[in-house]
Amino acid sequence: MRLMILCLGYRVLLPQVNQRGNSRNADKKCLCFGGQQSASEILQETCCHIRRLQKEVEQLSERLSELMDSVDISDIDRRTLQNFLQQ
Amino acid sequence: MASFDPSVDSKEAQEIGDQAVDHNSVNAVPWRSEAEQRIYSRRLVEALRRTPSSATKPRAAGQVRETADRVLATTARGRTRWSRAILGRWRKLPSQHKKVKKASSTAGLKRTRIGGERRNRLPAVQKKARVLSRLVPGCRKVSFPNLLEEATDYISALEMQVRAMTALAQLLAGGAPAGLAGGGLS
């Protein structure tokens, strides 16, 4: 079971290291991958990460709804849209 | 209200199949691939086009959120529990507003008072796991290994969702993906 939590930890924590430069925290977690406590930390961080992402989606939804009010999404230049979708 | 075509183009399916990296076992949707993000973006745009515009702003934001989640769940192709749970929201309650599973921060810390103060013998891991099970849709009663698998996949999917919606917002805001303020907002 601990191994699975470790895998989750690598999945959740390491990308954040790269993105945010939060290396100090992540180092502590990576090095402590032994005790029960760090497993709990990984789960905690996972929960925080999910909440953060969900909140971001919420904010993006608000932003998109505002933009859709001012820009009719059907009117977007078809080519622009295709470029966007082809990227 | 199944307005989505869950079947993927055969060409795209092949592209995805080639890229499908099997992280653990069950979930082979490559959320990090650009192809997957393209598919999601396209479906999201189509779905948003079909969404009738609402009068009040909070309602519209909620609609966008629901649409975004529903398209995300559809893109998961029914392979994960969380995605099926999201799709199940609308199947079961077609007329009502969806049951919002509020990921309240105190949910996991709810102390079941079994006797005295020190009786809270659940190890921290189990407590945190319970919190996690409430955050991932449809995973309240799954086994711990499955929960971790679902959570991992859910996180990847959410991250893709954020990337796609961010890009779409930038597109609508002015076209230049460099983040210049567009002329859309007044």
CSV table of C-alpha atoms in Angstrom, one decimal:
chain,number,residue,atom,x,y,z
A,1,MET,CA,0.0,0.0,0.0
A,2,ARG,CA,2.8,2.3,0.8
A,3,LEU,CA,4.3,1.8,-2.6
A,4,MET,CA,1.1,2.9,-4.2
A,5,ILE,CA,1.1,6.0,-2.1
A,6,LEU,CA,4.6,6.7,-3.2
A,7,CYS,CA,3.6,6.4,-6.9
A,8,LEU,CA,0.8,8.9,-6.2
A,9,GLY,CA,3.3,11.1,-4.5
A,10,TYR,CA,5.6,11.1,-7.5
A,11,ARG,CA,2.7,11.9,-9.7
A,12,VAL,CA,1.4,14.7,-7.7
A,13,LEU,CA,4.5,16.3,-6.1
A,14,LEU,CA,7.2,16.1,-8.7
A,15,PRO,CA,5.4,18.0,-11.4
A,16,GLN,CA,4.8,20.7,-8.9
A,17,VAL,CA,8.5,20.9,-8.2
A,18,ASN,CA,9.2,21.6,-11.8
A,19,GLN,CA,6.5,24.2,-12.1
A,20,ARG,CA,6.7,26.1,-9.0
A,21,GLY,CA,10.3,25.8,-7.9
A,22,ASN,CA,8.9,24.5,-4.6
A,23,SER,CA,11.9,22.3,-4.3
A,24,ARG,CA,12.5,22.7,-0.6
A,25,ASN,CA,9.2,21.2,0.4
A,26,ALA,CA,9.3,18.5,-2.2
A,27,ASP,CA,12.8,17.5,-1.3
A,28,LYS,CA,11.7,17.0,2.3
A,29,LYS,CA,8.9,14.8,1.1
A,30,CYS,CA,10.9,12.8,-1.4
A,31,LEU,CA,13.6,12.1,1.1
A,32,CYS,CA,11.2,11.0,3.8
A,33,PHE,CA,9.5,8.4,1.8
A,34,GLY,CA,9.6,5.8,4.5
A,35,GLY,CA,7.5,6.7,7.4
A,36,GLN,CA,3.8,6.7,7.8
A,37,GLN,CA,3.9,10.4,8.2
A,38,SER,CA,5.0,11.2,4.8
A,39,ALA,CA,2.3,9.0,3.3
A,40,SER,CA,-0.2,11.1,5.0
A,41,GLU,CA,1.5,14.2,3.7
A,42,ILE,CA,1.3,12.9,0.2
A,43,LEU,CA,-2.4,12.3,0.6
A,44,GLN,CA,-2.8,15.7,2.1
A,45,GLU,CA,-1.0,17.3,-0.8
A,46,THR,CA,-3.0,15.3,-3.2
A,47,CYS,CA,-6.2,16.6,-1.8
A,48,CYS,CA,-4.9,20.1,-1.9
A,49,HIS,CA,-3.9,19.7,-5.4
A,50,ILE,CA,-7.3,18.4,-6.5
A,51,ARG,CA,-9.0,21.3,-4.7
A,52,ARG,CA,-6.7,23.7,-6.3
A,53,LEU,CA,-7.4,22.3,-9.7
A,54,GLN,CA,-11.1,22.3,-9.2
A,55,LYS,CA,-11.0,25.9,-8.1
A,56,GLU,CA,-9.1,26.8,-11.1
A,57,VAL,CA,-11.7,25.1,-13.3
A,58,GLU,CA,-14.3,27.1,-11.5
A,59,GLN,CA,-12.6,30.3,-12.1
A,60,LEU,CA,-11.9,29.5,-15.7
A,61,SER,CA,-15.6,28.7,-16.1
A,62,GLU,CA,-16.5,32.1,-14.9
A,63,ARG,CA,-14.0,33.7,-17.2
A,64,LEU,CA,-15.2,31.7,-20.1
A,65,SER,CA,-18.8,32.6,-19.4
A,66,GLU,CA,-17.9,36.3,-19.4
A,67,LEU,CA,-16.0,36.0,-22.6
A,68,MET,CA,-18.8,34.1,-24.2
A,69,ASP,CA,-21.1,36.9,-23.3
A,70,SER,CA,-19.0,39.5,-25.0
A,71,VAL,CA,-17.8,37.3,-27.9
A,72,ASP,CA,-20.3,35.1,-29.5
A,73,ILE,CA,-18.5,31.9,-29.8
A,74,SER,CA,-20.2,31.1,-33.1
A,75,ASP,CA,-18.8,34.2,-34.6
A,76,ILE,CA,-15.2,33.4,-34.0
A,77,ASP,CA,-13.4,33.2,-37.3
A,78,ARG,CA,-13.5,29.7,-38.4
A,79,ARG,CA,-9.9,29.7,-39.4
A,80,THR,CA,-8.8,31.1,-36.0
A,81,LEU,CA,-10.7,28.4,-34.3
A,82,GLN,CA,-9.3,25.7,-36.5
A,83,ASN,CA,-5.8,26.9,-35.8
A,84,PHE,CA,-6.5,26.8,-32.2
A,85,LEU,CA,-7.8,23.3,-32.3
A,86,GLN,CA,-5.0,22.2,-34.5
A,87,GLN,CA,-2.2,23.4,-32.3
B,1,MET,CA,-29.2,15.0,-22.6
B,2,ALA,CA,-26.6,13.0,-24.3
B,3,SER,CA,-25.6,15.4,-27.0
B,4,PHE,CA,-22.1,14.1,-27.3
B,5,ASP,CA,-20.9,11.5,-29.6
B,6,PRO,CA,-18.8,9.4,-27.4
B,7,SER,CA,-17.3,7.5,-30.3
B,8,VAL,CA,-14.0,8.8,-31.4
B,9,ASP,CA,-12.9,9.1,-35.0
B,10,SER,CA,-11.1,6.0,-36.0
B,11,LYS,CA,-8.1,8.0,-37.0
B,12,GLU,CA,-7.9,9.8,-33.7
B,13,ALA,CA,-8.5,6.5,-31.8
B,14,GLN,CA,-5.5,5.1,-33.5
B,15,GLU,CA,-3.4,8.1,-32.7
B,16,ILE,CA,-4.4,7.9,-29.1
B,17,GLY,CA,-4.0,4.2,-29.0
B,18,ASP,CA,-0.4,4.6,-30.2
B,19,GLN,CA,0.3,7.2,-27.6
B,20,ALA,CA,-1.5,5.5,-24.7
B,21,VAL,CA,1.1,5.0,-22.1
B,22,ASP,CA,0.0,2.5,-19.6
B,23,HIS,CA,0.9,4.2,-16.3
B,24,ASN,CA,-0.6,1.7,-14.0
B,25,SER,CA,-3.1,-0.5,-15.8
B,26,VAL,CA,-6.6,0.5,-16.1
B,27,ASN,CA,-6.5,4.1,-17.3
B,28,ALA,CA,-4.9,4.4,-20.6
B,29,VAL,CA,-6.2,7.9,-21.5
B,30,PRO,CA,-3.1,10.0,-22.2
B,31,TRP,CA,-4.3,13.2,-20.7
B,32,ARG,CA,-1.0,14.8,-21.2
B,33,SER,CA,-0.9,14.3,-24.9
B,34,GLU,CA,-1.7,17.2,-27.2
B,35,ALA,CA,-4.0,15.1,-29.2
B,36,GLU,CA,-6.2,14.5,-26.2
B,37,GLN,CA,-6.3,18.1,-25.4
B,38,ARG,CA,-7.3,18.9,-28.9
B,39,ILE,CA,-10.1,16.5,-28.8
B,40,TYR,CA,-11.3,17.9,-25.5
B,41,SER,CA,-11.0,21.4,-26.8
B,42,ARG,CA,-13.0,20.7,-29.9
B,43,ARG,CA,-15.8,18.9,-28.0
B,44,LEU,CA,-15.8,21.7,-25.4
B,45,VAL,CA,-16.2,24.4,-28.1
B,46,GLU,CA,-19.0,22.4,-29.8
B,47,ALA,CA,-20.8,21.9,-26.6
B,48,LEU,CA,-20.4,25.5,-25.5
B,49,ARG,CA,-21.8,26.6,-28.9
B,50,ARG,CA,-24.9,24.6,-28.2
B,51,THR,CA,-25.4,25.9,-24.7
B,52,PRO,CA,-28.2,28.4,-24.7
B,53,SER,CA,-27.1,31.7,-23.3
B,54,SER,CA,-28.5,32.5,-19.8
B,55,ALA,CA,-29.5,35.8,-18.4
B,56,THR,CA,-27.7,35.7,-15.1
B,57,LYS,CA,-24.0,35.4,-14.9
B,58,PRO,CA,-23.6,32.9,-12.1
B,59,ARG,CA,-25.9,30.6,-14.0
B,60,ALA,CA,-23.8,30.9,-17.1
B,61,ALA,CA,-20.6,30.1,-15.2
B,62,GLY,CA,-22.2,27.1,-13.7
B,63,GLN,CA,-23.3,26.0,-17.1
B,64,VAL,CA,-19.8,26.3,-18.5
B,65,ARG,CA,-18.5,24.4,-15.6
B,66,GLU,CA,-21.0,21.6,-16.0
B,67,THR,CA,-20.3,21.5,-19.7
B,68,ALA,CA,-16.6,21.4,-19.2
B,69,ASP,CA,-16.9,18.6,-16.6
B,70,ARG,CA,-19.3,16.6,-18.8
B,71,VAL,CA,-17.1,16.8,-21.8
B,72,LEU,CA,-14.1,15.8,-19.7
B,73,ALA,CA,-15.9,12.8,-18.4
B,74,THR,CA,-17.0,11.8,-21.9
B,75,THR,CA,-13.4,12.1,-23.1
B,76,ALA,CA,-12.5,9.6,-20.5
B,77,ARG,CA,-14.4,7.1,-22.4
B,78,GLY,CA,-16.0,5.5,-19.4
B,79,ARG,CA,-12.8,3.9,-18.2
B,80,THR,CA,-12.7,5.5,-14.9
B,81,ARG,CA,-15.1,5.6,-12.0
B,82,TRP,CA,-14.8,9.3,-11.5
B,83,SER,CA,-15.8,10.0,-15.1
B,84,ARG,CA,-18.8,7.7,-14.9
B,85,ALA,CA,-19.8,9.3,-11.7
B,86,ILE,CA,-19.8,12.7,-13.4
B,87,LEU,CA,-21.9,11.5,-16.3
B,88,GLY,CA,-24.2,9.9,-13.9
B,89,ARG,CA,-25.0,13.3,-12.3
B,90,TRP,CA,-27.1,14.2,-15.3
B,91,ARG,CA,-28.6,10.9,-15.9
B,92,LYS,CA,-30.1,10.5,-12.5
B,93,LEU,CA,-31.3,14.1,-12.0
B,94,PRO,CA,-32.3,15.5,-15.3
B,95,SER,CA,-34.5,18.3,-14.1
B,96,GLN,CA,-32.8,19.3,-10.9
B,97,HIS,CA,-29.7,21.1,-10.4
B,98,LYS,CA,-26.9,18.7,-10.0
B,99,LYS,CA,-26.0,17.7,-6.5
B,100,VAL,CA,-22.9,19.7,-5.7
B,101,LYS,CA,-20.5,17.6,-3.9
B,102,LYS,CA,-18.9,20.3,-2.0
B,103,ALA,CA,-15.3,19.5,-1.2
B,104,SER,CA,-15.6,21.2,2.1
B,105,SER,CA,-12.3,21.5,3.9
B,106,THR,CA,-13.8,20.2,7.1
B,107,ALA,CA,-15.3,17.1,5.7
B,108,GLY,CA,-12.3,14.8,6.3
B,109,LEU,CA,-11.7,16.2,9.7
B,110,LYS,CA,-15.1,15.3,11.0
B,111,ARG,CA,-14.4,13.5,14.2
B,112,THR,CA,-16.6,10.6,14.9
B,113,ARG,CA,-17.0,10.8,18.6
B,114,ILE,CA,-16.5,7.2,19.6
B,115,GLY,CA,-16.1,7.6,23.3
B,116,GLY,CA,-13.3,9.6,24.7
B,117,GLU,CA,-11.0,12.1,23.2
B,118,ARG,CA,-8.1,9.8,22.5
B,119,ARG,CA,-10.2,7.2,20.8
B,120,ASN,CA,-9.7,8.7,17.4
B,121,ARG,CA,-7.5,5.8,16.4
B,122,LEU,CA,-7.8,6.1,12.7
B,123,PRO,CA,-4.3,6.6,11.4
B,124,ALA,CA,-3.7,9.9,9.6
B,125,VAL,CA,-3.4,8.0,6.3
B,126,GLN,CA,-6.9,6.7,6.6
B,127,LYS,CA,-8.4,10.0,7.5
B,128,LYS,CA,-6.7,11.7,4.6
B,129,ALA,CA,-7.8,8.8,2.3
B,130,ARG,CA,-11.3,9.5,3.3
B,131,VAL,CA,-11.0,13.1,2.4
B,132,LEU,CA,-9.5,12.1,-0.9
B,133,SER,CA,-12.4,9.7,-1.6
B,134,ARG,CA,-14.8,12.6,-1.3
B,135,LEU,CA,-12.9,14.8,-3.6
B,136,VAL,CA,-12.8,12.3,-6.4
B,137,PRO,CA,-16.3,11.9,-7.9
B,138,GLY,CA,-17.9,8.5,-7.3
B,139,CYS,CA,-15.1,7.1,-5.2
B,140,ARG,CA,-16.3,7.2,-1.7
B,141,LYS,CA,-16.5,3.5,-1.3
B,142,VAL,CA,-13.8,2.2,-3.5
B,143,SER,CA,-10.8,0.3,-2.3
B,144,PHE,CA,-7.7,2.2,-1.4
B,145,PRO,CA,-5.6,1.0,-4.4
B,146,ASN,CA,-8.5,1.9,-6.7
B,147,LEU,CA,-8.9,5.2,-5.1
B,148,LEU,CA,-5.2,6.1,-5.7
B,149,GLU,CA,-5.5,5.0,-9.3
B,150,GLU,CA,-8.7,7.1,-9.8
B,151,ALA,CA,-7.2,10.0,-8.1
B,152,THR,CA,-4.1,9.9,-10.3
B,153,ASP,CA,-6.2,9.8,-13.4
B,154,TYR,CA,-8.6,12.4,-12.2
B,155,ILE,CA,-5.7,14.8,-11.5
B,156,SER,CA,-4.2,14.3,-14.9
B,157,ALA,CA,-7.6,14.9,-16.5
B,158,LEU,CA,-8.2,18.1,-14.4
B,159,GLU,CA,-4.8,19.4,-15.4
B,160,MET,CA,-5.6,18.9,-19.0
B,161,GLN,CA,-9.0,20.6,-18.5
B,162,VAL,CA,-7.2,23.6,-17.0
B,163,ARG,CA,-4.8,23.8,-19.9
B,164,ALA,CA,-7.6,23.5,-22.5
B,165,MET,CA,-9.9,26.0,-20.8
B,166,THR,CA,-7.0,28.5,-20.3
B,167,ALA,CA,-6.1,28.3,-23.9
B,168,LEU,CA,-9.7,28.7,-25.0
B,169,ALA,CA,-10.1,31.7,-22.7
B,170,GLN,CA,-6.9,33.3,-24.2
B,171,LEU,CA,-8.3,32.6,-27.7
B,172,LEU,CA,-11.6,34.3,-26.9
B,173,ALA,CA,-9.9,37.2,-25.1
B,174,GLY,CA,-8.0,38.4,-28.1
B,175,GLY,CA,-6.6,35.7,-30.2
B,176,ALA,CA,-3.0,36.1,-29.2
B,177,PRO,CA,-2.0,33.2,-27.0
B,178,ALA,CA,0.7,35.4,-25.5
B,179,GLY,CA,-1.8,36.7,-23.0
B,180,LEU,CA,-2.4,40.1,-24.3
B,181,ALA,CA,-5.5,41.7,-23.1
B,182,GLY,CA,-8.1,41.2,-25.8
B,183,GLY,CA,-10.9,43.5,-26.9
B,184,GLY,CA,-13.6,41.2,-25.9
B,185,LEU,CA,-13.9,42.3,-22.3
B,186,SER,CA,-15.4,45.6,-21.6
